[in-house]
Amino acid sequence: MLIKQPLLRHQLGPRAFSSSCRREKQRLVILGSGWGGYEVLRGVDKKRWDVVLVSPNNYFNFTPLLASCAVGTLEFRCAIEPVRRYSPAAGIYQAWCDSIDFRNKVLQCMPATKPSHVASPSDAAYDHQISTTSPGSGLFFPLKYDKLVIAVGAYSQTFNIPGVKEHAHFLKDVRDARAIRSRILECFEQANQPTLSDNERRQLLNFVIVGAGPTGVEFAAELHDLLHAEIWEHYPSLAKMARINLYDVAPSILGMFDSNLVQYAEKSFRREGISIWTSHHVDKVESGKLFIKEQGEVPYGLLHQKSQSIIADDHLNALRIDGTPDPDVYVIGDAASIATGVLPATAQVANQQAKYLYKRLNKIIKDQPHEKPFEFHNQGTLAYVGNWKAIYDRPEEGGLPGLNKEKGRLAWLLWRSAYFTQTLSVRNKILVPFYWFLNWIFGRDLTRF
C-alpha cells in the first residue's frame, strides 16, 4: 500500500546566493540522507569527487529502530547518525531541492533552516515544520552538478482519505517517533483524570494502526510490550482498558511473508489481545475517531498511518520521457521504480542500490569499465511480533546460512542481532545494546516531554 512520490518541490524563486566552488573535480550531488543517500555519501570516493549532499535533515534515520524509539525501548539518539561526520570532505546543505534543470544540470534549492529572524526556543513547532514538510527561509540558491543521485525517499501518502494528514501519526523520522511516544503517554495521563467516565477512558486508550506491513506490525508489537510492562505497572486500572487495533485493506498481515509465518504472527497477536482487521477500508478520519467502511465509527486516542516514482533502468540511471537513460542522473531507494522489475520498498533494497552505485561511481571517476547491472540479493525479511518473539522469512535463494523460516525466540535473537550489526557507527553499536540492557533492568522511561 505504499505509493511512492519523490520529495521534490516545484516552486521557483529568485537566486539569493551561489554555492559554486572551484571545479577541479567533477561534482556529485546527492539528494537525500536516507538509506540510499547516506550510504552513497559514506562509500563514494570523496578525494576524487566533489561531493555535495542536499537534505532537509542533517542526520540519517535508522528506520528499523523507530518503532522501538516510539515506545521508549530505545532512546532517539540510537536511531540517528549525523551526516556532518563526513564534512568537510563533503559539502552539506540542510535544504530542499525545489526543481531540477536536467538540460543545464542545475538544481534550485531552498534552505530548510529557520530564517535568521526566527531564533526563539519557543519556535520549536515552526522548526519541526520547516525541517520535515516545507522550505524555510524562502531564499533559493542554485547548485550545479556533473552527476546527480536522487535518493529522496517517498512521502507518506494519505490516499486522498479526508483527515489523515491532520490527525494521523506517521513513522518515518525520529521526530515522528518522539511525537508518538509523547501522544501515547498523554493518552494515559488524560485517561487518568478523575473527570472522565470509563467509556471516555476506553476511547482514549484505543490505539489504531493502519497498515499491517512490517512497520505497522512491529509498532503494534512494541506498543503491546509497553502496555504489558511499564503501563501495567504504573497504570494498572487503565492498562486493562487499553486496546490495540491493526487495520489493513489486504486479506492478511505481512503479505510478503510465508503463509505459515503469517499465521504464527496472527495467532501470537490474537493471543496477546491485539485485534486484527484485514480487508477493512478507512473512509475518513476526524479528531478522536475514524470511519471504517465495514465497521462505521471507531474512536481512538492514537492513530498511526503507514506511508509517483522516477523510473530507472537496471544501472539505476533515470529514464527520460523518450525512454533513454540519462547517464548523469541516478535514482535509488523509494524514489525509484526499476523498469525491469518490481522491488520491495525496503531499507535493504535502498542500501544495496547505494552500495552498487557508489562502487560504480568510483569506477567512473577512474575511467574503469562499469557495465554490470544492479541485482538485488534478498537476505530475508524479519519482523518482531512482541513478547520477545519474531519471524524470519528466508528467500528461496540466498538468505542467512543455516537458517530457514524461523519463528519464536530464535528469530527474535536473529532480529536483535541483525539490527545491532546493521547500526552504522561505533557509538550506536554501544548505545543500542546499552539501552536494551538498561530497559531490561529498570524498565522504559515514562516521562513525557
Coordinates of C-alpha atoms in Angstrom, one line a residue:
M1 CA 0.0 0.0 0.0
L2 CA 3.0 2.3 -0.4
I3 CA 2.7 4.9 -3.2
K4 CA 6.0 6.5 -3.9
Q5 CA 6.4 10.1 -4.7
P6 CA 9.8 11.9 -4.9
L7 CA 10.2 14.7 -2.3
L8 CA 10.9 17.4 -4.9
R9 CA 9.2 20.7 -4.9
H10 CA 8.2 22.7 -8.0
Q11 CA 8.2 26.3 -6.9
L12 CA 10.8 28.8 -8.2
G13 CA 12.1 31.9 -6.6
P14 CA 14.9 34.5 -7.0
R15 CA 18.5 33.5 -6.7
A16 CA 19.9 34.7 -3.4
F17 CA 23.4 33.3 -3.5
S18 CA 25.5 30.8 -5.3
S19 CA 27.2 27.7 -3.8
S20 CA 29.7 27.4 -6.6
C21 CA 33.2 26.4 -5.8
R22 CA 36.5 25.6 -7.6
R23 CA 35.8 22.9 -10.2
E24 CA 39.0 20.8 -10.3
K25 CA 36.9 17.7 -9.6
Q26 CA 33.5 16.6 -11.0
R27 CA 30.7 17.5 -8.7
L28 CA 28.5 14.7 -7.4
V29 CA 25.3 16.0 -5.8
I30 CA 23.3 13.6 -3.6
L31 CA 19.7 14.4 -2.8
G32 CA 18.5 12.9 0.5
S33 CA 20.2 11.4 3.6
G34 CA 18.2 8.2 4.0
W35 CA 19.3 4.6 3.4
G36 CA 20.3 5.3 -0.2
G37 CA 21.8 8.8 0.0
Y38 CA 23.7 8.3 3.3
E39 CA 25.3 5.1 2.1
V40 CA 26.4 6.7 -1.2
L41 CA 27.9 9.6 0.9
R42 CA 29.8 7.1 3.1
G43 CA 31.2 5.0 0.3
V44 CA 31.9 7.3 -2.6
D45 CA 35.5 8.4 -3.2
K46 CA 35.4 11.9 -1.7
K47 CA 39.0 12.5 -2.8
R48 CA 38.2 12.2 -6.5
W49 CA 34.6 13.5 -6.4
D50 CA 33.5 17.0 -5.3
V51 CA 30.6 15.6 -3.2
V52 CA 27.7 17.7 -2.1
L53 CA 24.8 16.4 0.0
V54 CA 21.4 18.2 0.0
S55 CA 18.9 17.1 2.6
P56 CA 16.3 18.8 4.8
N57 CA 17.7 16.7 7.7
N58 CA 21.3 16.8 9.0
Y59 CA 21.1 13.2 10.1
F60 CA 20.3 9.7 8.8
N61 CA 17.3 7.8 10.2
F62 CA 18.0 4.2 11.1
T63 CA 14.3 3.4 10.4
P64 CA 14.1 -0.2 11.7
L65 CA 14.6 1.2 15.2
L66 CA 12.0 3.9 15.1
A67 CA 9.2 1.6 16.4
S68 CA 11.4 0.8 19.5
C69 CA 12.1 4.5 20.0
A70 CA 8.4 5.4 19.8
V71 CA 7.6 3.4 22.9
G72 CA 10.8 4.0 24.9
T73 CA 12.6 0.7 24.3
L74 CA 15.4 2.7 22.8
E75 CA 16.3 6.4 23.1
F76 CA 16.0 8.6 20.0
R77 CA 19.8 9.1 19.6
C78 CA 20.1 5.3 18.9
A79 CA 18.2 5.7 15.6
I80 CA 20.2 8.6 14.0
E81 CA 23.6 9.2 12.5
P82 CA 24.9 12.7 11.9
V83 CA 25.7 13.4 8.2
R84 CA 28.2 16.1 9.4
R85 CA 30.6 13.3 10.2
Y86 CA 31.6 13.5 6.5
S87 CA 32.3 17.2 6.3
P88 CA 34.4 19.0 5.3
A89 CA 35.3 16.1 2.9
A90 CA 31.8 16.6 1.5
G91 CA 29.8 19.8 1.3
I92 CA 26.5 19.5 3.1
Y93 CA 23.4 21.8 2.8
Q94 CA 20.4 21.4 5.0
A95 CA 18.0 22.3 2.3
W96 CA 15.2 21.2 -0.1
C97 CA 15.7 20.6 -3.8
D98 CA 12.9 22.5 -5.3
S99 CA 13.4 21.8 -9.0
I100 CA 15.9 20.3 -11.4
D101 CA 17.1 21.7 -14.8
F102 CA 18.3 18.5 -16.3
R103 CA 19.4 20.2 -19.6
N104 CA 21.7 22.7 -17.8
K105 CA 22.5 20.4 -14.8
V106 CA 21.4 23.0 -12.2
L107 CA 19.3 22.4 -9.1
Q108 CA 17.2 25.1 -7.4
C109 CA 17.5 24.7 -3.6
M110 CA 15.9 26.3 -0.6
P111 CA 17.3 26.3 2.9
A112 CA 15.4 24.0 5.3
T113 CA 16.6 26.0 8.3
K114 CA 14.7 28.7 10.1
P115 CA 15.1 32.3 8.8
S116 CA 17.6 34.3 10.8
H117 CA 14.8 36.4 12.5
V118 CA 13.2 33.2 14.0
A119 CA 15.6 32.4 16.8
S120 CA 13.5 31.9 19.9
P121 CA 13.4 28.4 21.6
S122 CA 9.6 28.8 21.7
D123 CA 9.5 28.4 17.9
A124 CA 10.0 24.6 18.1
A125 CA 6.8 23.9 16.2
Y126 CA 8.0 26.1 13.4
D127 CA 11.3 24.4 13.4
H128 CA 9.7 21.0 13.1
Q129 CA 7.5 22.2 10.2
I130 CA 10.3 23.6 8.1
S131 CA 12.6 20.6 8.8
T132 CA 10.2 18.0 7.7
T133 CA 7.5 19.4 5.4
S134 CA 8.4 22.7 3.8
P135 CA 11.2 25.0 2.9
G136 CA 12.4 27.6 5.4
S137 CA 13.8 31.0 4.6
G138 CA 12.3 31.5 1.1
L139 CA 15.7 32.3 -0.5
F140 CA 16.7 30.0 -3.3
F141 CA 20.2 29.1 -4.4
P142 CA 21.5 27.3 -7.5
L143 CA 23.6 24.3 -7.3
K144 CA 25.3 22.8 -10.4
Y145 CA 26.2 19.1 -10.8
D146 CA 28.0 16.8 -13.1
K147 CA 26.4 13.7 -11.7
L148 CA 23.2 13.6 -9.6
V149 CA 21.9 10.9 -7.2
I150 CA 18.2 11.2 -6.4
A151 CA 17.7 9.4 -3.1
V152 CA 14.9 11.4 -1.6
G153 CA 12.6 8.7 -0.3
A154 CA 8.9 8.9 -0.6
Y155 CA 6.1 10.9 1.0
S156 CA 3.7 9.1 3.4
Q157 CA 0.6 9.0 1.3
T158 CA -2.9 9.9 2.5
F159 CA -4.6 8.1 -0.4
N160 CA -7.0 11.1 -0.5
I161 CA -8.6 9.9 2.7
P162 CA -10.0 13.0 4.4
G163 CA -8.4 13.8 7.8
V164 CA -5.4 11.5 7.6
K165 CA -2.9 14.3 7.2
E166 CA -4.4 16.3 10.0
H167 CA -5.0 13.6 12.6
A168 CA -2.8 10.6 11.9
H169 CA 0.8 10.0 13.1
F170 CA 3.3 8.7 10.6
L171 CA 6.5 6.8 11.4
K172 CA 9.3 7.7 9.0
D173 CA 11.5 10.0 11.1
V174 CA 12.9 10.2 14.6
R175 CA 10.6 13.3 15.1
D176 CA 7.6 11.1 14.4
A177 CA 8.8 8.6 17.0
R178 CA 9.1 11.4 19.5
A179 CA 5.6 12.7 18.8
I180 CA 4.1 9.2 19.0
R181 CA 5.8 8.5 22.4
S182 CA 4.5 11.8 23.7
R183 CA 1.0 11.1 22.5
I184 CA 0.9 7.6 24.0
L185 CA 1.8 8.9 27.4
E186 CA -0.5 11.9 27.0
C187 CA -3.4 9.5 26.4
F188 CA -2.8 7.7 29.7
E189 CA -2.4 11.0 31.6
Q190 CA -5.6 12.3 30.1
A191 CA -7.4 9.0 30.9
N192 CA -6.2 9.2 34.5
Q193 CA -8.1 12.4 35.1
P194 CA -11.0 11.9 37.6
T195 CA -13.3 13.9 35.5
L196 CA -13.6 11.3 32.7
S197 CA -16.0 8.4 32.5
D198 CA -14.8 4.8 31.9
N199 CA -16.3 5.0 28.3
E200 CA -14.3 8.1 27.6
R201 CA -11.2 6.4 29.0
R202 CA -11.6 3.4 26.7
Q203 CA -12.0 5.7 23.7
L204 CA -8.7 7.5 24.6
L205 CA -6.9 4.2 25.1
N206 CA -7.9 2.7 21.8
F207 CA -4.7 2.6 19.7
V208 CA -5.3 2.2 16.0
I209 CA -2.6 1.2 13.5
V210 CA -3.4 1.4 9.8
G211 CA -1.1 -0.7 7.6
A212 CA -0.1 -4.3 8.5
G213 CA 3.3 -4.4 6.9
P214 CA 6.5 -4.8 8.9
T215 CA 6.4 -1.3 10.2
G216 CA 2.8 -1.5 11.4
V217 CA 3.2 -4.9 12.9
E218 CA 6.5 -4.1 14.7
F219 CA 4.9 -0.9 16.1
A220 CA 1.9 -2.9 17.3
A221 CA 4.3 -5.4 18.9
E222 CA 6.4 -2.7 20.6
L223 CA 3.3 -1.0 21.9
H224 CA 1.9 -4.3 23.3
D225 CA 5.2 -4.8 25.2
L226 CA 4.9 -1.3 26.7
L227 CA 1.3 -1.8 27.7
H228 CA 2.0 -5.1 29.4
A229 CA 5.1 -3.9 31.2
E230 CA 5.5 -0.4 32.4
I231 CA 2.0 0.8 31.7
W232 CA 0.6 -2.2 33.6
E233 CA 2.8 -1.5 36.5
H234 CA 2.1 2.2 36.8
Y235 CA -1.4 2.5 35.4
P236 CA -2.9 -0.9 36.3
S237 CA -6.6 0.1 36.1
L238 CA -6.1 1.9 32.8
A239 CA -3.9 -0.8 31.2
K240 CA -7.0 -3.1 31.4
M241 CA -8.9 -0.7 29.2
A242 CA -6.2 -0.2 26.5
R243 CA -6.8 -1.9 23.2
I244 CA -4.6 -2.2 20.0
N245 CA -6.3 -2.5 16.6
L246 CA -4.4 -3.3 13.4
Y247 CA -6.2 -2.5 10.1
D248 CA -5.3 -3.2 6.5
V249 CA -7.1 -3.5 3.2
A250 CA -5.2 -6.6 2.3
P251 CA -6.6 -10.1 3.2
S252 CA -3.8 -10.8 5.7
I253 CA -1.0 -9.1 7.6
L254 CA 2.7 -9.2 6.4
G255 CA 1.8 -10.0 2.9
M256 CA 5.4 -10.5 1.8
F257 CA 6.0 -13.3 4.4
D258 CA 5.4 -17.1 4.0
S259 CA 1.8 -18.0 4.9
N260 CA 2.9 -20.3 7.8
L261 CA 4.8 -17.4 9.4
V262 CA 1.9 -15.0 8.9
Q263 CA -0.4 -17.5 10.6
Y264 CA 2.1 -17.7 13.5
A265 CA 2.2 -13.9 13.8
E266 CA -1.6 -13.5 13.6
K267 CA -2.0 -16.3 16.3
S268 CA 0.5 -14.5 18.5
F269 CA -1.2 -11.2 18.1
R270 CA -4.7 -12.5 18.9
R271 CA -3.3 -14.5 21.9
E272 CA -1.9 -11.2 23.2
G273 CA -5.1 -9.3 22.7
I274 CA -4.2 -7.4 19.5
S275 CA -7.2 -7.2 17.2
I276 CA -6.5 -7.7 13.5
W277 CA -8.9 -6.2 11.0
T278 CA -7.9 -7.2 7.5
S279 CA -9.9 -6.4 4.3
H280 CA -11.1 -3.2 6.0
H281 CA -11.1 0.2 4.4
V282 CA -10.7 3.6 6.1
D283 CA -13.2 6.2 4.7
K284 CA -12.2 9.3 6.6
V285 CA -10.5 10.4 9.8
E286 CA -11.7 13.0 12.3
S287 CA -10.2 14.1 15.6
G288 CA -10.6 11.2 18.0
K289 CA -12.4 8.9 15.6
L290 CA -12.1 7.3 12.2
F291 CA -14.7 5.8 10.0
I292 CA -14.2 2.2 8.7
K293 CA -16.3 1.2 5.7
E294 CA -17.0 -2.2 7.3
Q295 CA -17.5 -1.1 10.9
G296 CA -18.6 2.5 10.9
E297 CA -17.3 5.0 13.5
V298 CA -14.2 3.8 15.6
P299 CA -12.9 6.1 18.4
Y300 CA -9.2 6.3 19.0
G301 CA -6.6 8.0 21.2
L302 CA -3.6 7.5 18.8
L303 CA -3.8 6.8 15.1
H304 CA -0.7 5.6 13.3
Q305 CA -0.8 5.7 9.4
K306 CA 1.6 4.0 7.1
S307 CA 3.3 5.8 4.3
Q308 CA 4.8 8.5 -8.3
S309 CA 8.3 7.4 -8.5
I310 CA 11.0 8.0 -11.1
I311 CA 11.6 5.1 -13.5
A312 CA 15.2 3.9 -13.7
D313 CA 17.0 1.2 -15.8
D314 CA 18.9 -1.7 -14.4
H315 CA 22.0 0.5 -14.0
L316 CA 19.9 2.9 -11.8
N317 CA 20.0 5.7 -14.4
A318 CA 16.9 7.8 -14.6
L319 CA 14.9 7.2 -17.8
R320 CA 13.9 10.3 -19.9
I321 CA 10.4 10.7 -21.3
D322 CA 11.6 9.1 -24.6
G323 CA 12.8 6.0 -22.6
T324 CA 16.5 6.7 -23.0
P325 CA 18.7 6.7 -19.8
D326 CA 20.2 9.9 -18.5
P327 CA 23.9 9.0 -18.0
D328 CA 24.3 11.7 -15.4
V329 CA 21.3 11.1 -13.2
Y330 CA 20.7 8.1 -10.9
V331 CA 17.7 7.2 -8.8
I332 CA 17.7 4.8 -5.8
G333 CA 15.6 3.8 -2.9
D334 CA 11.8 4.5 -2.6
A335 CA 12.1 7.3 -5.2
A336 CA 13.0 4.7 -7.9
S337 CA 11.0 2.2 -9.8
I338 CA 13.2 -0.2 -11.7
A339 CA 11.9 -0.7 -15.3
T340 CA 13.0 -4.4 -15.4
G341 CA 11.1 -5.5 -12.3
V342 CA 9.4 -4.5 -9.1
L343 CA 11.5 -4.4 -5.9
P344 CA 10.1 -4.1 -2.4
A345 CA 10.2 -0.6 -0.8
T346 CA 12.6 -1.6 2.0
A347 CA 15.8 -0.3 3.5
Q348 CA 17.6 -3.5 2.3
V349 CA 16.9 -2.6 -1.3
A350 CA 18.0 1.1 -0.9
N351 CA 21.2 0.0 0.9
Q352 CA 22.2 -2.5 -1.8
Q353 CA 21.4 0.0 -4.5
A354 CA 23.6 2.6 -2.8
K355 CA 26.5 0.2 -2.4
Y356 CA 26.2 -0.8 -6.1
L357 CA 26.0 2.9 -7.1
Y358 CA 29.0 4.2 -5.1
K359 CA 31.2 1.4 -6.5
R360 CA 30.0 2.3 -10.0
L361 CA 30.8 6.0 -9.4
N362 CA 34.2 5.2 -8.0
K363 CA 34.9 3.2 -11.2
I364 CA 33.5 6.0 -13.4
I365 CA 35.9 8.6 -11.9
K366 CA 38.8 6.3 -12.6
D367 CA 37.7 5.6 -16.2
Q368 CA 37.3 1.9 -15.4
P369 CA 34.6 -0.3 -17.0
H370 CA 31.3 -0.4 -15.1
E371 CA 28.7 -2.3 -17.2
K372 CA 27.4 -4.8 -14.6
P373 CA 23.7 -4.1 -13.9
F374 CA 22.2 -3.9 -10.4
E375 CA 21.0 -7.2 -8.9
F376 CA 19.1 -7.4 -5.6
H377 CA 20.1 -10.2 -3.3
N378 CA 17.4 -10.8 -0.8
Q379 CA 18.8 -11.6 2.6
G380 CA 15.4 -12.4 4.0
T381 CA 12.8 -10.4 6.0
L382 CA 12.4 -10.0 9.7
A383 CA 9.5 -8.8 11.8
Y384 CA 9.1 -8.5 15.6
V385 CA 5.7 -9.8 16.8
G386 CA 6.0 -9.0 20.6
N387 CA 6.8 -10.7 23.8
W388 CA 10.4 -11.5 22.7
K389 CA 9.3 -13.3 19.6
A390 CA 9.9 -12.6 15.9
I391 CA 9.6 -14.2 12.5
Y392 CA 12.3 -14.6 9.8
D393 CA 11.4 -15.5 6.2
R394 CA 14.3 -16.7 4.2
P395 CA 14.1 -16.3 0.4
E396 CA 14.3 -19.3 -2.0
E397 CA 17.9 -18.3 -2.9
G398 CA 20.4 -16.6 -0.6
G399 CA 19.5 -15.5 2.9
L400 CA 21.4 -16.3 6.0
P401 CA 23.3 -19.6 6.0
G402 CA 22.0 -22.3 8.3
L403 CA 18.6 -20.7 8.7
N404 CA 15.3 -21.4 7.0
K405 CA 11.9 -19.9 8.0
E406 CA 12.3 -19.3 11.7
K407 CA 9.9 -18.1 14.4
G408 CA 9.8 -17.5 18.1
R409 CA 12.8 -16.7 20.3
L410 CA 15.4 -17.9 17.8
A411 CA 14.0 -15.4 15.3
W412 CA 13.9 -12.7 18.0
L413 CA 17.6 -13.2 18.7
L414 CA 18.3 -13.0 15.0
W415 CA 16.1 -9.9 14.7
R416 CA 18.1 -8.2 17.5
S417 CA 21.5 -9.3 16.3
A418 CA 20.6 -8.1 12.7
Y419 CA 19.7 -4.6 13.9
F420 CA 22.7 -4.5 16.1
T421 CA 25.1 -5.4 13.3
Q422 CA 23.5 -3.0 10.8
T423 CA 23.9 0.0 13.0
L424 CA 26.5 2.1 11.2
S425 CA 28.6 3.8 13.9
V426 CA 30.7 2.5 16.8
R427 CA 28.7 4.9 19.0
N428 CA 25.4 3.3 18.2
K429 CA 26.8 -0.2 18.4
I430 CA 27.5 0.7 22.0
L431 CA 24.3 2.7 22.7
V432 CA 21.8 0.2 21.3
P433 CA 22.7 -2.8 23.4
F434 CA 23.3 -0.5 26.4
Y435 CA 19.7 0.8 26.3
W436 CA 18.3 -2.7 25.6
F437 CA 20.1 -3.8 28.8
L438 CA 19.2 -0.7 30.7
N439 CA 15.4 -1.0 30.0
W440 CA 15.5 -4.7 30.7
I441 CA 16.8 -3.9 34.2
F442 CA 15.0 -0.7 35.0
G443 CA 12.1 -0.5 32.5
R444 CA 11.2 2.1 30.0
D445 CA 11.1 5.8 30.8
L446 CA 7.5 7.1 31.0
T447 CA 8.5 10.7 31.2
R448 CA 6.6 12.9 28.7
F449 CA 8.4 15.9 27.4

